[in-house]
PDB file of C-alpha atoms in Angstrom:
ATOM      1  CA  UNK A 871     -47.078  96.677  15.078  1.00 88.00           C
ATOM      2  CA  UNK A 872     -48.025  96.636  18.877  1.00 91.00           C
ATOM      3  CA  UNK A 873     -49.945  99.923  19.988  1.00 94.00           C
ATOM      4  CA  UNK A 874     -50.659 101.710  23.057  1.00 96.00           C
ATOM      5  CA  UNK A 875     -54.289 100.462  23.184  1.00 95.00           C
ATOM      6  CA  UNK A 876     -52.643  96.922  22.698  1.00 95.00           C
ATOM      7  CA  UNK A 877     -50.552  96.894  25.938  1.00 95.00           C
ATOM      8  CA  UNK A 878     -51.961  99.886  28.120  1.00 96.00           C
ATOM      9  CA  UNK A 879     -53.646  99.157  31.369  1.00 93.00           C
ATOM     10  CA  UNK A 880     -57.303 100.423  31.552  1.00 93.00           C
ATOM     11  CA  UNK A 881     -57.858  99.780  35.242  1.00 92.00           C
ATOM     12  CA  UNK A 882     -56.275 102.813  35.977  1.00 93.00           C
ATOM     13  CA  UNK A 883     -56.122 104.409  39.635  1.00 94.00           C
ATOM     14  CA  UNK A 884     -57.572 107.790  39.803  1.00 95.00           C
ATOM     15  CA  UNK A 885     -57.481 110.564  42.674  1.00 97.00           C
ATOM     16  CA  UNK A 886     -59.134 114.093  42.291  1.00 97.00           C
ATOM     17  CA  UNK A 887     -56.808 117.228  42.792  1.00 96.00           C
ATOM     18  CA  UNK A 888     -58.232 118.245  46.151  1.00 96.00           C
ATOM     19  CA  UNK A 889     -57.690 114.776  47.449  1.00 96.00           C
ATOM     20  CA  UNK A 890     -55.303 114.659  50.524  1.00 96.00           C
ATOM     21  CA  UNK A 891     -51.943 113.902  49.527  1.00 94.00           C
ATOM     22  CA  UNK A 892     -52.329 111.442  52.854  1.00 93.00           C
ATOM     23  CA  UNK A 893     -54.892 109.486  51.364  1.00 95.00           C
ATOM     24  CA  UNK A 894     -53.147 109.116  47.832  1.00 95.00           C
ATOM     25  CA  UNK A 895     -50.001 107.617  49.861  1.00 93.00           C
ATOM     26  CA  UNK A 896     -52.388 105.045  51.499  1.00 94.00           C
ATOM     27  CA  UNK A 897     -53.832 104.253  48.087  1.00 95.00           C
ATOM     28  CA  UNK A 898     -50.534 103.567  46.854  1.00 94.00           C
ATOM     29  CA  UNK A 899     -49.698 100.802  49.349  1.00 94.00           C
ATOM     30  CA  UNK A 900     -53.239  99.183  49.247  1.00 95.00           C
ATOM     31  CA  UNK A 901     -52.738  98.959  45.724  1.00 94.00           C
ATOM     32  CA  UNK A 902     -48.839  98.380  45.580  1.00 93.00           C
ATOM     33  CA  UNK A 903     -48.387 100.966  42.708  1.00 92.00           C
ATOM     34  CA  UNK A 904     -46.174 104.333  42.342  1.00 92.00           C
ATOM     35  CA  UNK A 905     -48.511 106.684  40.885  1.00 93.00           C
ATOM     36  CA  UNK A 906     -52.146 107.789  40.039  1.00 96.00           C
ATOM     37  CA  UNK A 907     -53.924 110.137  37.464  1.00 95.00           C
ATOM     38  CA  UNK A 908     -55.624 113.338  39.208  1.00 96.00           C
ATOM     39  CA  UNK A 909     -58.689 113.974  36.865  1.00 94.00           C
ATOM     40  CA  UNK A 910     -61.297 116.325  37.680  1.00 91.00           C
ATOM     41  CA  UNK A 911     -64.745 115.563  38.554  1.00 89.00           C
ATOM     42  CA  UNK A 912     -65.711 115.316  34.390  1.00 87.00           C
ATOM     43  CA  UNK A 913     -62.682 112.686  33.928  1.00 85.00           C
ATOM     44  CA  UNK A 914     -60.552 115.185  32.503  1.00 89.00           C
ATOM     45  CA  UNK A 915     -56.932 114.658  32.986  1.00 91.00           C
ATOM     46  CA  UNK A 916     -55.504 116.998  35.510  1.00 94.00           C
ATOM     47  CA  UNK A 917     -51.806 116.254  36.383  1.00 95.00           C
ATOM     48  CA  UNK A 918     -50.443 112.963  37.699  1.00 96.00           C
ATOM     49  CA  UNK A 919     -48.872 112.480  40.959  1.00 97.00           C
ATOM     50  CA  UNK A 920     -46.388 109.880  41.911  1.00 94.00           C
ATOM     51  CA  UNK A 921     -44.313 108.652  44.514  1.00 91.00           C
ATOM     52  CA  UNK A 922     -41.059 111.206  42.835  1.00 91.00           C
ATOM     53  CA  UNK A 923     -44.041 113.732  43.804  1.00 92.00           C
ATOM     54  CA  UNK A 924     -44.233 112.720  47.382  1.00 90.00           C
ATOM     55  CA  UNK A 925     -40.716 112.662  47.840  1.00 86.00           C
ATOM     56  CA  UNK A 926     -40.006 116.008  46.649  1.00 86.00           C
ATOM     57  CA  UNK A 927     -42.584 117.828  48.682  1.00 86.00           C
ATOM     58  CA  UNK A 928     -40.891 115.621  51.387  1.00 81.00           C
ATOM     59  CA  UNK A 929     -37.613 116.996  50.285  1.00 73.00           C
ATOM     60  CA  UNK A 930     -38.863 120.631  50.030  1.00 65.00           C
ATOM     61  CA  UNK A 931     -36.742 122.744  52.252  1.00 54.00           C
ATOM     62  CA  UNK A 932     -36.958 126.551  53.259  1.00 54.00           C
ATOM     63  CA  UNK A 933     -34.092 128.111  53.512  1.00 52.00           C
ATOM     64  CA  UNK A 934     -34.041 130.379  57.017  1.00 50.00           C
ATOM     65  CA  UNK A 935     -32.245 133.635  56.027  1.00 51.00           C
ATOM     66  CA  UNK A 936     -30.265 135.384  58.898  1.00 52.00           C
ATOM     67  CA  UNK A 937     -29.044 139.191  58.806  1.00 54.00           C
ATOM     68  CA  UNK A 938     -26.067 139.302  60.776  1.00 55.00           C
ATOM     69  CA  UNK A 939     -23.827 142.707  60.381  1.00 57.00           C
ATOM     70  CA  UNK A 940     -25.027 144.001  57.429  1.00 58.00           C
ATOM     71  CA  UNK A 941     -24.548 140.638  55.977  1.00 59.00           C
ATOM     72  CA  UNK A 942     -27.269 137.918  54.602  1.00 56.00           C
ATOM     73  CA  UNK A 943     -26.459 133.587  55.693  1.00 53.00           C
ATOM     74  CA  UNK A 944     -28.350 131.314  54.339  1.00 51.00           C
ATOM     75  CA  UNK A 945     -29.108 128.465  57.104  1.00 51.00           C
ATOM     76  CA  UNK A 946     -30.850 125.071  55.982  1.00 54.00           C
ATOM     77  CA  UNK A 947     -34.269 124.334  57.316  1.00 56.00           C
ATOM     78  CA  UNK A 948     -34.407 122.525  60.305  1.00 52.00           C
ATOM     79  CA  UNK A 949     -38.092 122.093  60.883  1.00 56.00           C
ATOM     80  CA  UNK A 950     -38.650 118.997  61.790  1.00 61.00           C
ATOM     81  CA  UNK A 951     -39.277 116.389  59.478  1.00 62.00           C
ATOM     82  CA  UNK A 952     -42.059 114.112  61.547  1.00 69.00           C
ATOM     83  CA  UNK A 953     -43.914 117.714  61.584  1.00 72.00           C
ATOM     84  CA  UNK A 954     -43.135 118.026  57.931  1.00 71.00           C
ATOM     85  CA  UNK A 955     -44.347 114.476  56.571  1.00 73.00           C
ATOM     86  CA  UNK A 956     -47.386 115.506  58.897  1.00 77.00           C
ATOM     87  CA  UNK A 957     -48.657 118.312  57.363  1.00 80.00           C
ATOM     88  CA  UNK A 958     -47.769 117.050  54.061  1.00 82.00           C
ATOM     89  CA  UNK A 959     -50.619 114.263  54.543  1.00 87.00           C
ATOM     90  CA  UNK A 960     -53.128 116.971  54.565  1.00 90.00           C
ATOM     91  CA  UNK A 961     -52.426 119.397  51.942  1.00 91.00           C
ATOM     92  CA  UNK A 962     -54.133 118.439  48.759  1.00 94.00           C
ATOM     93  CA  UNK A 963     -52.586 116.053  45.269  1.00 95.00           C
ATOM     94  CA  UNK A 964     -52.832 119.623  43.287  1.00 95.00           C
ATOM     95  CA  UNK A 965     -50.656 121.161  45.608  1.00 93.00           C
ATOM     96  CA  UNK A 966     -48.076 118.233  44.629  1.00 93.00           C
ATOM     97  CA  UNK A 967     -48.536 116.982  41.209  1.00 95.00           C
ATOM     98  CA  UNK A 968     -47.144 116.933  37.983  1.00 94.00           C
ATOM     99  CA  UNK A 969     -49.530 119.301  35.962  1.00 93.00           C
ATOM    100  CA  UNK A 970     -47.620 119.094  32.322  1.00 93.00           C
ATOM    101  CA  UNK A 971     -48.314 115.160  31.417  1.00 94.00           C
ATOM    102  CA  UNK A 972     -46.736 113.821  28.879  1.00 95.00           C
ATOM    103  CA  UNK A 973     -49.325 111.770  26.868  1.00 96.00           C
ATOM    104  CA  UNK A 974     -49.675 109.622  24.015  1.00 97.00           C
ATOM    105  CA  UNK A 975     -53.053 108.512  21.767  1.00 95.00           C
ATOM    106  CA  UNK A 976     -54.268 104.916  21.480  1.00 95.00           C
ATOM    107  CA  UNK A 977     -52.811 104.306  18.123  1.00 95.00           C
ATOM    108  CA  UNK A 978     -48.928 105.576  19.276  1.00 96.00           C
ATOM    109  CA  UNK A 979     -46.802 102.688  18.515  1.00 96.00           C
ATOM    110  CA  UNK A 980     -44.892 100.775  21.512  1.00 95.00           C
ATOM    111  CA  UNK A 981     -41.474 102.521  20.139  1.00 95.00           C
ATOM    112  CA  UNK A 982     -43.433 106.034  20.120  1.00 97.00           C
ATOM    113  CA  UNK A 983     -44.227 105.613  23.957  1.00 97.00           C
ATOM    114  CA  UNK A 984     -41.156 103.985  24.830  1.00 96.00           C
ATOM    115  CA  UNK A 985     -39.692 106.949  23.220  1.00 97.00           C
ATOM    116  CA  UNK A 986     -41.280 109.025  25.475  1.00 97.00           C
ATOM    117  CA  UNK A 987     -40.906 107.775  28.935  1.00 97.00           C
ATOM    118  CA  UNK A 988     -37.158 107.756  27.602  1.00 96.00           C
ATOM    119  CA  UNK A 989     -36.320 111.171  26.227  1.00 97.00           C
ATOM    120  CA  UNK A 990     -38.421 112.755  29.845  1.00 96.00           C
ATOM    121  CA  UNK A 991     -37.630 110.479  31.996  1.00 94.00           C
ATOM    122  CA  UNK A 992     -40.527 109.041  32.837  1.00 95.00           C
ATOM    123  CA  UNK A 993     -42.155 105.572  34.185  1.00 94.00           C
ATOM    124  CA  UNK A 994     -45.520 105.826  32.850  1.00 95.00           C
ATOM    125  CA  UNK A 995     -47.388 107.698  30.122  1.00 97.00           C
ATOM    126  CA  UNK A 996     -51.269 108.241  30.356  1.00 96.00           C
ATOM    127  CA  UNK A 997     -52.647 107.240  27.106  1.00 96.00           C
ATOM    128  CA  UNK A 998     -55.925 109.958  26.466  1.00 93.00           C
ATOM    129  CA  UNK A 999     -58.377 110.640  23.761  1.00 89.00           C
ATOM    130  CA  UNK A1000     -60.113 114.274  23.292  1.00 85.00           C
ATOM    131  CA  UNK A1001     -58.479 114.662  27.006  1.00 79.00           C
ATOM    132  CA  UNK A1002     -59.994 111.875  28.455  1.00 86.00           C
ATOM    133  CA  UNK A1003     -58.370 108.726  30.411  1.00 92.00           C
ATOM    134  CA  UNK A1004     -58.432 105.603  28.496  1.00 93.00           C
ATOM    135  CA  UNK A1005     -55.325 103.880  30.232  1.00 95.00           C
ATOM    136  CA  UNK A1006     -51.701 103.915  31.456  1.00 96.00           C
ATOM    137  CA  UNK A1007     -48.759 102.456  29.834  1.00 97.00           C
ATOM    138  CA  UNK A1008     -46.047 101.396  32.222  1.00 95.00           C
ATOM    139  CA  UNK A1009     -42.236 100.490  31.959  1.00 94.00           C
ATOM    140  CA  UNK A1010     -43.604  97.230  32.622  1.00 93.00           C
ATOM    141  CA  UNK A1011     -45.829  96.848  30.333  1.00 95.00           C
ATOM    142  CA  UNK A1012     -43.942  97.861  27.615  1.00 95.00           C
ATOM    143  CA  UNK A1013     -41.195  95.163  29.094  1.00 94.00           C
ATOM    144  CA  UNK A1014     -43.818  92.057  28.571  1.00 93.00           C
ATOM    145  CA  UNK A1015     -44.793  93.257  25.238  1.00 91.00           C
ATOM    146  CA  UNK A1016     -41.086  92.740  24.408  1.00 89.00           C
ATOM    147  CA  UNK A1017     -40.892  89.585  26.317  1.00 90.00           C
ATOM    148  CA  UNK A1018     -44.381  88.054  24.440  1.00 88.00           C
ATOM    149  CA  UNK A1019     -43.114  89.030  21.064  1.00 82.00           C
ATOM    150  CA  UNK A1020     -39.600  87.338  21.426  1.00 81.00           C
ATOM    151  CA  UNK A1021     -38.672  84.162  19.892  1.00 77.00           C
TER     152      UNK A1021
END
């Protein structure tokens, strides 16, 4: 039976929640990945933040309202989006991030995980213990197990 620990990766890229959501984006191309965990200063886990995150918030219009004869119009936003993208590099991951994680415990089975990214839609689970970081498990990685454990 293949478990979490067993396939999980433990170099795991970490940002803090008052990081600027800027910074997290360069991270992400240094490192070629789509998301990081945002602990606190202690290591505990805090949300996660990915690159679904950063397009939302990029996504994220206001709707202008306009009274016009005693009646109400909804108009869409059209605030620039250079000035948008702009200001979103500043504001900080917590303003951004996923705060309800969906995690899973060293010893959850490959299926249990797999299980998970599946019934919430998901592309990585952070595997914790007593609310701690120990790793991430990825699509990916649950992919190779598969392909190491086929005939």
């Amino acid at each position: 039976m293949i478990l979490a620990r067993d396939i999980m990766t433990t170099d795991v890229v970490v940002v803090h929640p008052e990081d600027p959501v800027g910074d997290v984006v360069k991270l992400f191309l240094e490192k070629g990945i789509t998301c990081a965990v945002v602990v606190d200063q202690k290591g505990k886990l805090q949300g996660i933040v990915t690159d679904g995150d950063i397009m939302a918030a990029i996504r994220q219009r206001r709707p202008v309202y306009v009274d016009l004869f005693n009646s109400v119009f909804v108009l869409e936003d059209t605030s620039d989006l250079n000035a948008k993208i702009k200001t979103l590099t500043f504001r900080p991951v917590k303003e951004i991030m996923t705060r309800k994680v969906i995690t899973a415990n060293e010893e959850a089975t490959i299926a249990e995980v797999a299980g998970l990214m599946t019934d919430h839609r998901i592309k990585q689970v952070p595997i914790t213990s007593q609310d701690r970081l120990v790793g991430l498990v990825r699509r990916h990685d649950i992919v190779q197990a598969v392909a190491r454990n086929t005939p």
